[in-house]
């Protein structure tokens, strides 16, 4: 389709760019073809303002993340950003890659959430430890006055919550 002029930035009826759909569905060959297209807009957001790098980070898809970064995908964006998504997923390697690329460690979502908060509730404990090693601020609170320890408790991770609370003192 691409060789016949199909727009690599086409969207589905819900506003999802083709690249984001391919990443969501785990279609590695489609991702590779789209990333190779010179007219691809790597930072095209979907209706929820999510980019392909955010989707790849959530899935822990390192090859796609590296391809997107090589094409100039934005590591830092206002509001939710790729590091929030990586921290929510299973891959400490995705978190590490974004940190190495200059991701703002304490960037805040519109609700004031940090990557450390997201990792404490949803991500791997290895991601929590990686963020702490990179000096994530464990004392930050969101707009509901919750910190990373509170997020760990919400995720049923009492031991982690205790450790984070101790570090926040």
Coordinates of C-alpha atoms in Angstrom, one line a residue:
X1 CA 0.0 0.0 0.0
X2 CA 2.8 2.4 0.8
X3 CA 4.4 1.9 -2.5
X4 CA 1.1 2.7 -4.2
X5 CA 0.8 6.0 -2.4
X6 CA -1.0 5.1 0.8
X7 CA -0.6 7.9 3.4
X8 CA 1.7 6.5 6.2
X9 CA -0.1 9.0 8.6
X10 CA -3.6 7.7 7.9
X11 CA -5.9 7.3 10.8
X12 CA -8.7 5.0 11.6
X13 CA -12.2 6.1 12.4
X14 CA -11.3 6.8 16.0
X15 CA -8.3 9.0 15.1
X16 CA -5.6 6.4 15.8
X17 CA -2.6 6.8 13.5
X18 CA -1.6 3.7 11.6
X19 CA 1.8 3.5 13.5
X20 CA 0.1 3.6 16.9
X21 CA -2.3 0.9 15.8
X22 CA 0.5 -1.3 14.5
X23 CA 2.4 -0.9 17.8
X24 CA -0.8 -1.6 19.9
X25 CA -1.4 -4.8 17.9
X26 CA 2.2 -6.0 17.9
X27 CA 2.6 -5.8 14.1
X28 CA 6.4 -5.6 14.0
X29 CA 6.7 -5.7 10.2
X30 CA 4.1 -3.0 9.7
X31 CA 5.9 -0.8 12.3
X32 CA 9.2 -1.4 10.5
X33 CA 7.7 -0.4 7.1
X34 CA 6.0 2.7 8.5
X35 CA 9.2 3.8 10.3
X36 CA 11.1 3.5 7.0
X37 CA 8.7 5.8 5.2
X38 CA 10.1 9.3 4.8
X39 CA 6.8 11.1 5.1
X40 CA 5.9 9.5 8.5
X41 CA 5.0 11.9 11.2
X42 CA 6.6 10.1 14.2
X43 CA 5.0 12.4 16.8
X44 CA 1.4 12.4 15.4
X45 CA -0.9 12.0 18.4
X46 CA -4.1 10.1 18.6
X47 CA -7.3 11.5 20.0
X48 CA -6.1 11.0 23.5
X49 CA -2.8 12.9 22.7
X50 CA -0.8 9.7 22.8
X51 CA 2.2 9.2 20.5
X52 CA 3.7 6.1 18.9
X53 CA 6.6 6.4 21.3
X54 CA 4.2 6.3 24.3
X55 CA 2.6 3.1 22.9
X56 CA 6.0 1.5 22.2
X57 CA 7.2 2.5 25.7
X58 CA 4.1 1.0 27.4
X59 CA 4.6 -2.3 25.5
X60 CA 8.3 -2.3 26.2
X61 CA 9.0 -2.5 22.5
X62 CA 12.7 -1.5 22.5
X63 CA 13.2 -2.0 18.7
X64 CA 10.3 0.3 17.9
X65 CA 11.4 2.8 20.6
X66 CA 14.9 2.9 19.1
X67 CA 13.5 3.4 15.6
X68 CA 11.2 6.2 16.7
X69 CA 14.0 7.9 18.6
X70 CA 16.3 7.6 15.6
X71 CA 13.6 9.3 13.6
X72 CA 13.4 12.2 16.1
X73 CA 10.4 11.2 18.3
X74 CA 9.9 13.6 21.2
X75 CA 11.1 12.1 24.5
X76 CA 9.6 15.0 26.5
X77 CA 6.2 16.5 25.9
X78 CA 3.9 18.5 28.1
X79 CA 1.5 16.4 30.2
X80 CA 1.6 12.6 29.9
X81 CA 4.9 11.6 28.3
X82 CA 6.7 8.4 27.1
X83 CA 8.4 7.9 30.5
X84 CA 5.0 7.8 32.3
X85 CA 4.0 5.0 29.9
X86 CA 7.3 3.1 30.1
X87 CA 7.1 3.2 33.9
X88 CA 3.6 1.8 33.7
X89 CA 4.7 -1.2 31.6
X90 CA 6.8 -4.3 32.3
X91 CA 10.1 -3.2 30.9
X92 CA 12.8 -1.5 33.0
X93 CA 14.8 -1.4 29.7
X94 CA 12.2 0.9 28.2
X95 CA 12.5 3.2 31.3
X96 CA 16.3 3.1 31.1
X97 CA 16.3 3.9 27.3
X98 CA 14.2 7.0 27.8
X99 CA 16.3 8.2 30.8
X100 CA 19.4 7.8 28.6
X101 CA 17.7 9.9 26.0
X102 CA 17.1 12.7 28.4
X103 CA 13.6 12.1 29.6
X104 CA 12.6 14.5 32.4
X105 CA 12.5 12.1 35.4
X106 CA 10.0 14.1 37.5
X107 CA 7.8 15.3 34.6
X108 CA 4.2 15.8 35.7
X109 CA 1.0 14.5 34.1
X110 CA -2.0 16.9 34.0
X111 CA -3.0 15.4 37.3
X112 CA 0.5 15.7 38.8
X113 CA 1.5 12.1 38.4
X114 CA 5.1 11.2 38.0
X115 CA 6.7 8.2 36.4
X116 CA 7.7 6.9 39.8
X117 CA 4.1 7.0 40.9
X118 CA 3.0 5.1 37.8
X119 CA 5.8 2.5 38.3
X120 CA 4.9 2.1 42.0
X121 CA 1.3 1.1 41.1
X122 CA 1.5 -0.5 37.7
X123 CA 5.1 -1.1 36.6
X124 CA 7.8 -3.5 37.6
X125 CA 9.6 -3.1 40.9
X126 CA 12.8 -3.0 38.8
X127 CA 11.4 0.2 37.1
X128 CA 10.8 1.7 40.5
X129 CA 14.4 1.0 41.6
X130 CA 15.7 2.3 38.3
X131 CA 13.8 5.6 38.7
X132 CA 15.0 5.9 42.3
X133 CA 18.6 5.3 41.1
X134 CA 18.1 8.1 38.6
X135 CA 17.0 10.4 41.5
X136 CA 13.3 10.5 41.0
X137 CA 11.8 12.7 43.8
X138 CA 9.9 10.2 46.0
X139 CA 8.3 13.2 47.9
X140 CA 6.4 14.7 45.0
X141 CA 2.6 14.6 45.3
X142 CA -0.2 14.7 42.7
X143 CA -3.2 17.0 42.8
X144 CA -4.9 14.6 45.3
X145 CA -1.9 14.8 47.6
X146 CA -0.9 11.2 46.8
X147 CA 2.8 10.3 46.6
X148 CA 4.5 7.2 45.2
X149 CA 4.0 5.2 48.4
X150 CA 0.2 5.9 48.1
X151 CA 0.3 4.6 44.5
X152 CA 2.1 1.5 45.6
X153 CA -0.6 0.9 48.3
X154 CA -3.3 1.4 45.6
X155 CA -1.6 -1.3 43.6
X156 CA -1.6 -3.7 46.6
X157 CA 2.2 -3.5 47.0
X158 CA 2.5 -2.9 50.7
X159 CA 6.2 -3.8 51.0
X160 CA 7.1 -1.4 48.2
X161 CA 4.8 1.3 49.8
X162 CA 6.7 1.0 53.1
X163 CA 10.0 1.4 51.3
X164 CA 8.9 4.4 49.4
X165 CA 7.4 6.0 52.5
X166 CA 10.6 5.4 54.4
X167 CA 12.6 7.1 51.5
X168 CA 10.2 10.1 51.5
X169 CA 10.9 10.9 55.2

